[in-house]
XYZ file of C-alpha atoms in Angstrom:
490
model
C 14.039 32.410 -35.254
C 11.277 30.908 -33.071
C 9.907 32.965 -30.187
C 9.966 31.558 -26.670
C 6.367 30.288 -26.709
C 7.138 28.115 -29.749
C 10.402 26.837 -28.239
C 8.666 26.131 -24.932
C 5.982 24.131 -26.725
C 8.651 22.154 -28.561
C 10.400 21.332 -25.286
C 7.111 20.226 -23.746
C 6.793 17.662 -26.560
C 10.363 16.356 -26.156
C 11.371 13.557 -23.851
C 13.673 14.372 -20.952
C 16.977 13.648 -22.685
C 16.023 15.684 -25.746
C 14.886 18.580 -23.538
C 18.208 18.423 -21.693
C 20.124 18.648 -24.974
C 18.033 21.594 -26.174
C 19.016 23.509 -23.045
C 22.610 23.562 -24.352
C 21.712 25.170 -27.673
C 21.040 28.781 -26.583
C 20.974 31.036 -23.527
C 17.201 31.388 -23.639
C 16.565 27.663 -23.333
C 19.391 27.316 -20.824
C 17.593 29.816 -18.590
C 14.020 28.751 -19.183
C 14.325 25.048 -20.084
C 14.352 23.770 -16.529
C 10.656 24.505 -16.119
C 9.378 22.059 -18.771
C 12.161 19.613 -17.876
C 11.262 19.408 -14.199
C 7.540 19.273 -14.948
C 7.987 15.945 -16.687
C 8.133 13.872 -13.537
C 9.881 12.841 -10.361
C 13.662 13.189 -10.201
C 14.900 9.705 -9.332
C 18.245 9.811 -7.519
C 19.420 6.210 -7.349
C 23.105 6.709 -6.455
C 25.569 9.442 -5.599
C 26.364 10.116 -9.275
C 22.722 11.097 -9.782
C 22.809 13.177 -6.628
C 25.912 15.142 -7.636
C 24.629 15.700 -11.145
C 21.300 17.018 -9.916
C 23.018 19.185 -7.295
C 25.125 20.894 -9.974
C 22.014 21.280 -12.119
C 20.209 23.169 -9.357
C 23.202 25.316 -8.344
C 23.863 26.395 -11.930
C 20.767 28.649 -11.792
C 19.012 27.992 -8.521
C 16.660 31.008 -8.580
C 15.089 29.981 -11.894
C 15.261 26.245 -11.406
C 13.775 26.287 -7.929
C 10.877 28.388 -9.174
C 9.334 25.196 -10.618
C 8.030 22.682 -8.042
C 9.263 19.128 -8.625
C 9.408 15.745 -6.923
C 12.404 13.866 -5.510
C 12.751 10.120 -5.102
C 15.630 8.371 -3.364
C 15.691 4.684 -4.171
C 19.369 3.857 -3.550
C 21.363 3.035 -0.472
C 24.087 4.664 1.543
C 26.337 7.230 -0.165
C 29.883 8.339 0.656
C 30.391 10.787 3.561
C 31.887 13.380 1.179
C 28.866 13.414 -1.162
C 26.419 13.194 1.762
C 28.011 16.210 3.463
C 27.956 18.208 0.211
C 24.339 17.339 -0.549
C 23.275 18.062 3.042
C 24.776 21.578 2.899
C 23.110 22.273 -0.449
C 19.683 21.150 0.823
C 20.050 23.397 3.890
C 21.113 26.365 1.753
C 18.269 25.904 -0.761
C 15.579 24.773 1.714
C 13.857 28.197 2.062
C 13.204 28.232 -1.699
C 12.416 24.547 -2.217
C 8.884 23.426 -3.055
C 8.745 19.658 -3.492
C 5.635 18.098 -4.979
C 6.778 14.813 -3.437
C 9.651 13.486 -1.363
C 9.851 9.710 -1.619
C 12.336 7.476 0.238
C 12.668 3.733 -0.395
C 14.841 2.124 2.298
C 15.332 5.572 3.862
C 17.416 4.256 6.743
C 20.266 3.230 4.416
C 20.334 6.622 2.733
C 19.694 8.904 5.721
C 22.415 7.258 7.813
C 25.017 8.529 5.296
C 25.239 11.750 7.330
C 23.737 12.438 10.743
C 22.564 15.852 9.534
C 20.632 14.577 6.492
C 17.276 13.981 8.255
C 17.258 17.498 9.736
C 18.345 18.970 6.393
C 15.316 17.519 4.595
C 13.111 18.548 7.511
C 13.988 22.215 6.840
C 12.527 22.251 3.300
C 9.951 25.024 3.084
C 7.130 23.157 1.304
C 6.583 19.433 0.727
C 3.217 18.439 -0.722
C 3.755 14.732 -0.051
C 6.230 12.647 1.955
C 6.530 8.885 1.435
C 8.743 6.731 3.654
C 8.938 2.990 2.917
C 10.623 0.871 5.648
C 10.907 3.757 8.068
C 12.845 3.527 11.316
C 14.960 5.731 13.582
C 16.382 8.135 10.940
C 12.956 8.549 9.355
C 11.493 9.385 12.752
C 14.172 12.057 13.175
C 13.155 13.609 9.852
C 9.469 13.599 10.782
C 9.997 15.003 14.263
C 12.002 17.970 12.923
C 9.748 18.982 10.033
C 9.490 22.772 10.092
C 7.849 23.691 6.761
C 4.470 23.099 5.172
C 3.570 19.429 4.647
C 0.278 18.303 3.093
C 0.292 14.499 2.898
C 2.348 11.787 4.599
C 2.620 8.059 3.924
C 4.751 6.037 6.366
C 5.409 2.301 6.227
C 7.313 1.449 9.390
C 9.777 -1.425 9.368
C 8.237 -4.532 10.828
C 9.747 -7.972 11.240
C 8.076 -10.477 13.566
C 11.468 -12.087 14.199
C 13.121 -8.781 15.151
C 13.501 -8.620 18.957
C 12.812 -4.864 18.859
C 9.166 -5.667 18.074
C 8.652 -8.005 20.985
C 5.701 -7.159 23.181
C 6.366 -4.384 25.700
C 9.778 -3.657 24.155
C 10.570 -0.107 23.038
C 8.580 3.108 23.069
C 5.072 2.749 21.525
C 5.263 6.363 20.390
C 8.141 5.437 18.053
C 5.393 4.486 15.569
C 2.812 7.019 16.689
C 2.006 9.481 13.883
C 0.126 11.743 16.294
C 3.381 12.445 18.162
C 5.860 12.182 15.282
C 4.079 14.691 13.025
C 3.001 17.256 15.599
C 5.282 19.919 14.110
C 3.169 19.956 10.925
C -0.188 19.457 12.601
C -1.553 22.749 11.235
C -0.961 21.871 7.571
C -1.342 18.076 7.354
C -4.444 16.967 5.411
C -3.832 13.267 4.648
C -2.114 10.439 6.491
C -1.647 6.825 5.482
C 0.709 3.997 6.382
C 1.483 0.676 7.976
C 2.029 -0.424 11.586
C 0.988 2.712 13.429
C 0.766 2.377 17.190
C -0.203 4.575 20.146
C 0.576 4.224 23.841
C -2.326 2.481 25.587
C -1.185 3.970 28.920
C -1.988 7.457 27.628
C -5.584 8.620 28.083
C -5.439 11.155 25.235
C -2.829 13.226 23.383
C -3.018 17.009 23.672
C -2.183 17.368 19.963
C -4.785 18.435 17.385
C -4.621 18.231 13.578
C -7.426 20.599 12.573
C -7.086 20.124 8.817
C -6.658 16.343 8.642
C -9.315 14.907 6.317
C -8.109 11.492 5.134
C -6.777 8.631 7.234
C -5.760 5.265 5.778
C -3.922 2.846 8.049
C -3.022 -0.777 8.591
C -2.357 -1.360 12.250
C -1.625 -4.164 14.678
C -5.080 -3.805 16.189
C -8.076 -1.522 16.054
C -7.104 2.117 16.751
C -7.979 3.553 20.115
C -10.575 6.253 19.464
C -9.601 7.977 22.713
C -6.387 8.858 20.850
C -7.655 9.397 17.305
C -10.876 11.341 17.948
C -9.272 14.317 19.767
C -6.218 14.323 17.468
C -8.114 14.233 14.153
C -11.494 15.874 14.871
C -12.396 16.725 11.274
C -11.811 13.467 9.411
C -13.893 12.956 6.261
C -12.557 9.513 5.246
C -11.170 6.489 7.080
C -9.774 3.274 5.649
C -8.841 0.666 8.241
C -7.072 -2.677 8.080
C -5.752 -4.571 11.080
C -3.063 -7.196 11.182
C -5.118 -9.563 13.357
C -5.086 -13.073 11.887
C -6.917 -15.202 14.439
C -10.375 -14.087 15.661
C -10.586 -13.420 19.392
C -14.171 -12.713 20.390
C -13.196 -11.501 23.871
C -10.601 -9.047 22.568
C -12.926 -7.828 19.818
C -15.689 -7.136 22.347
C -13.198 -5.280 24.570
C -12.014 -3.064 21.701
C -15.590 -2.220 20.685
C -16.592 -1.362 24.246
C -13.439 0.756 24.715
C -14.178 2.747 21.555
C -17.846 3.198 22.485
C -16.705 4.695 25.798
C -14.223 6.964 24.013
C -17.003 8.404 21.856
C -19.114 9.117 24.914
C -16.160 11.063 26.334
C -14.674 12.756 23.260
C -17.641 13.003 20.891
C -17.828 11.735 17.329
C -16.578 12.668 13.857
C -19.225 15.116 12.617
C -17.688 15.433 9.124
C -17.023 11.755 8.480
C -18.381 10.918 5.042
C -16.724 7.638 4.037
C -15.296 4.600 5.786
C -13.846 1.329 4.507
C -12.643 -1.894 6.082
C -13.637 -5.423 6.938
C -16.845 -6.162 8.845
C -14.887 -7.218 11.930
C -12.519 -4.209 11.827
C -15.369 -1.693 11.620
C -17.334 -3.556 14.284
C -14.364 -3.278 16.651
C -13.969 0.402 15.752
C -17.468 0.795 17.158
C -18.398 4.080 15.463
C -21.839 5.293 16.444
C -22.556 8.069 13.970
C -24.067 8.424 10.496
C -21.565 7.713 7.687
C -22.834 8.402 4.191
C -20.594 5.927 2.326
C -19.588 2.567 3.798
C -17.344 0.016 2.055
C -17.224 -3.454 3.660
C -14.806 -6.195 2.630
C -16.194 -9.711 2.401
C -13.495 -11.366 4.563
C -13.689 -12.173 7.368
C -17.487 -12.310 7.331
C -19.702 -12.184 10.405
C -23.431 -11.663 9.874
C -24.276 -10.354 13.341
C -21.370 -7.902 13.268
C -22.413 -6.789 9.787
C -25.891 -5.955 11.075
C -24.382 -4.056 14.006
C -22.213 -1.975 11.654
C -25.219 -1.057 9.522
C -27.187 -0.082 12.633
C -24.282 1.991 13.985
C -23.379 3.891 10.799
C -26.710 4.049 8.973
C -25.190 4.555 5.480
C -26.935 5.927 2.414
C -24.405 4.280 0.072
C -23.181 0.760 0.759
C -20.481 -1.258 -1.033
C -20.291 -4.813 0.311
C -19.039 -8.211 -0.755
C -20.509 -11.527 0.400
C -20.850 -15.157 -0.662
C -23.802 -16.400 -2.642
C -25.101 -18.600 0.179
C -24.575 -15.739 2.657
C -26.816 -13.468 0.555
C -29.544 -16.106 0.436
C -29.429 -16.398 4.222
C -29.274 -12.647 4.776
C -32.564 -11.898 3.000
C -34.340 -14.168 5.483
C -33.321 -11.847 8.370
C -35.783 -9.043 9.193
C -32.936 -6.941 10.664
C -31.124 -6.992 7.323
C -34.204 -6.071 5.318
C -34.946 -3.239 7.756
C -31.397 -1.894 7.395
C -31.570 -2.079 3.593
C -34.650 0.172 3.635
C -32.454 3.128 4.643
C -29.876 2.554 1.896
C -30.206 4.437 -1.389
C -27.405 2.972 -3.492
C -25.991 -0.541 -3.163
C -22.881 -1.985 -4.810
C -23.083 -5.733 -4.128
C -20.237 -8.118 -4.937
C -21.400 -11.727 -4.785
C -18.539 -14.211 -4.702
C -19.476 -17.846 -5.195
C -17.341 -20.640 -3.807
C -17.537 -24.416 -3.692
C -20.045 -24.275 -0.845
C -22.482 -22.621 -3.258
C -22.437 -25.495 -5.763
C -25.916 -26.628 -4.716
C -27.272 -23.104 -5.019
C -29.962 -23.287 -7.652
C -30.708 -20.396 -9.984
C -34.189 -19.808 -8.634
C -32.996 -19.450 -5.036
C -30.314 -16.877 -5.894
C -32.597 -14.815 -8.140
C -35.437 -14.985 -5.599
C -33.033 -13.618 -2.969
C -32.107 -10.701 -5.198
C -35.775 -9.954 -5.923
C -36.619 -10.040 -2.211
C -33.687 -7.712 -1.507
C -34.703 -5.008 -3.999
C -38.424 -5.395 -3.262
C -37.809 -4.668 0.413
C -35.697 -1.582 -0.285
C -35.959 1.991 -1.537
C -32.825 1.661 -3.683
C -32.312 4.164 -6.475
C -29.199 2.426 -7.847
C -28.001 -1.178 -7.715
C -24.656 -2.465 -8.912
C -24.378 -6.267 -8.871
C -21.128 -8.077 -9.566
C -21.195 -11.883 -9.585
C -18.001 -13.932 -9.726
C -16.144 -16.874 -8.235
C -13.325 -17.257 -5.758
C -10.756 -20.083 -5.622
C -12.579 -23.401 -5.652
C -11.494 -26.994 -5.237
C -12.021 -28.019 -8.856
C -9.624 -29.506 -11.425
C -9.301 -26.180 -13.302
C -7.291 -24.810 -10.361
C -4.437 -26.915 -11.677
C -5.368 -26.948 -15.357
C -6.535 -23.675 -16.977
C -8.180 -25.729 -19.712
C -9.838 -28.152 -17.326
C -13.567 -28.733 -17.031
C -15.890 -25.843 -16.260
C -17.044 -25.855 -12.647
C -20.776 -25.840 -11.847
C -20.602 -22.271 -10.541
C -18.780 -21.077 -13.664
C -21.386 -22.776 -15.826
C -24.115 -21.103 -13.818
C -22.604 -17.669 -14.471
C -22.172 -18.466 -18.157
C -25.805 -19.512 -18.490
C -27.265 -16.731 -16.338
C -29.368 -14.358 -18.411
C -28.166 -10.985 -17.162
C -30.565 -9.053 -19.410
C -33.597 -10.838 -18.002
C -32.302 -10.512 -14.429
C -31.818 -6.729 -14.821
C -35.348 -6.336 -16.211
C -36.788 -8.464 -13.395
C -35.054 -6.484 -10.648
C -36.080 -3.138 -12.102
C -39.665 -4.296 -12.467
C -39.851 -5.366 -8.823
C -38.493 -2.099 -7.373
C -40.180 1.063 -8.624
C -37.547 3.257 -6.974
C -34.682 1.747 -8.995
C -33.384 4.233 -11.547
C -30.150 2.420 -12.350
C -29.209 -1.282 -12.493
C -25.766 -2.551 -13.475
C -24.948 -6.264 -13.579
C -21.514 -7.748 -14.219
C -21.002 -11.498 -14.483
C -17.367 -12.496 -14.086
C -15.666 -15.897 -14.312
C -12.013 -16.467 -13.438
C -10.750 -17.845 -16.740
C -9.697 -15.748 -19.714
C -11.788 -17.668 -22.230
C -14.973 -16.871 -20.322
C -16.071 -13.349 -21.219
C -17.342 -10.798 -18.717
C -20.966 -9.894 -19.330
C -22.160 -6.396 -18.426
C -25.757 -5.157 -18.550
C -26.859 -1.597 -17.840
C -30.397 -0.350 -17.229
C -31.032 3.341 -16.693
C -28.359 5.997 -16.234
C -24.974 4.706 -15.142
C -24.447 5.558 -11.482
C -20.914 6.390 -10.315
C -20.531 4.520 -7.053
C -18.161 6.035 -4.476
C -14.668 4.648 -4.955
C -13.023 2.416 -2.441
C -10.501 4.168 -0.313
C -6.900 3.722 -1.304
C -3.766 5.772 -1.629
C -4.329 5.877 -5.344
C -7.976 6.956 -5.324
C -9.545 8.788 -2.437
C -6.612 10.072 -0.376
C -4.793 11.154 -3.545
C -1.447 9.679 -2.495
C 0.727 9.027 -5.527
C 3.096 6.348 -4.283
C 5.479 5.629 -7.158
C 7.487 2.435 -6.874
C 11.185 2.637 -7.707
C 10.835 0.309 -10.694
C 8.706 2.855 -12.595
C 11.106 4.277 -15.205
C 8.404 6.202 -17.027
C 8.396 8.819 -14.261
C 12.182 9.229 -13.910
C 14.313 12.264 -14.565
C 17.699 10.666 -14.969
C 20.605 12.863 -13.860
C 23.623 10.692 -14.617
C 27.314 11.040 -13.861
C 28.054 11.472 -17.551
C 26.071 14.707 -17.894
C 27.316 16.390 -14.704
C 29.077 19.123 -16.710
C 26.137 19.819 -19.006
C 24.566 22.372 -16.697
């Protein structure tokens, strides 16, 4: 007879179906087996058969089975009123004891409309580490507005359709997609927020709602956020990732947004704890931050040299991750403002992306630009990645077509010699990493390392910095499958 520790270890090694079968072999595993079973992943409830099965599983021994935190994912559509009413009552009854690691909804409107009480039932759950709502609308807003427990992270992707009349300009309440208002009931516990198509009411000067523990913000919005709204609401942010949906550049509008945000900082102060920020050059220029930010990540598109220099002057980073074209780099090193800004940077991750406009770029010019860059700096670490973007050459249509001039240049480039040259010209450099990348599989990536490998700050994303674990519904490896056929097993 094995003792419990041995049996528990065996169950930990089993897959979910085997663990479920072991729970039927003895009273000990029936009582204790839920813990290793629920630890194995997110419970994916795709249809009402799954929902009923999992409901019976919990009710069979709710005190023991609710003692283990687990995640729930709803990836199906509307369920019958009878099942929805039953599930709603169970969630309400168990909500004081529920601790969900994650609560994910895909197409939440279809599911939550099954019973008018479902949104409020989920909102009563005592602890939810992470909420994810994909294609959120009215029922999702009801859930968020009524949250009464402890919530740590929230990811909201609001429904958006340019052809939907509800999204016409000046139609509807802007606060319908305003996370500052929607999440105010959990403002004391929320630490991370990310999502798509957030909006605030431009007619409001500032919201009297403060999230003191919010650290990470990652959003894609229609236009640059109004700092008069975000600064007072999230005063202790450490990380911001910003993307706007603007497609056509509008110099007048961009200048207005920057001036508006500069004025907001003069009125509301700045983010004293902000450590990292990521976005395009234009987006961060419009954001207009005027405070030191230790880590800055700048996307290469759309590129604007003058705005890039303004961003560096505004944020004064120690660590910079930036992408630019080969010809852009060669032009940049001729600008005294750029060389002055580089002097304050300690680590640089530079992604150089060659395109067809760089075909005439000779080796000497590119290498001379790199040498001038490092010679004018006090860099301690340099990461250089050289590659190509889509170019108008025959190989775009034929993978086995002729090698383009830029590809040939990268193939022939002596990365070892380049690394030695750069390190020799900058006495402060302790680490140099060079990666040469070409777009076709038969061209190998070349990597050269000099000195100790430096771990550059990661780009901000829901998978890296903010620690969101968005799991798409087609990920079977994370499923706990409670099927209609095993409803009586528990």
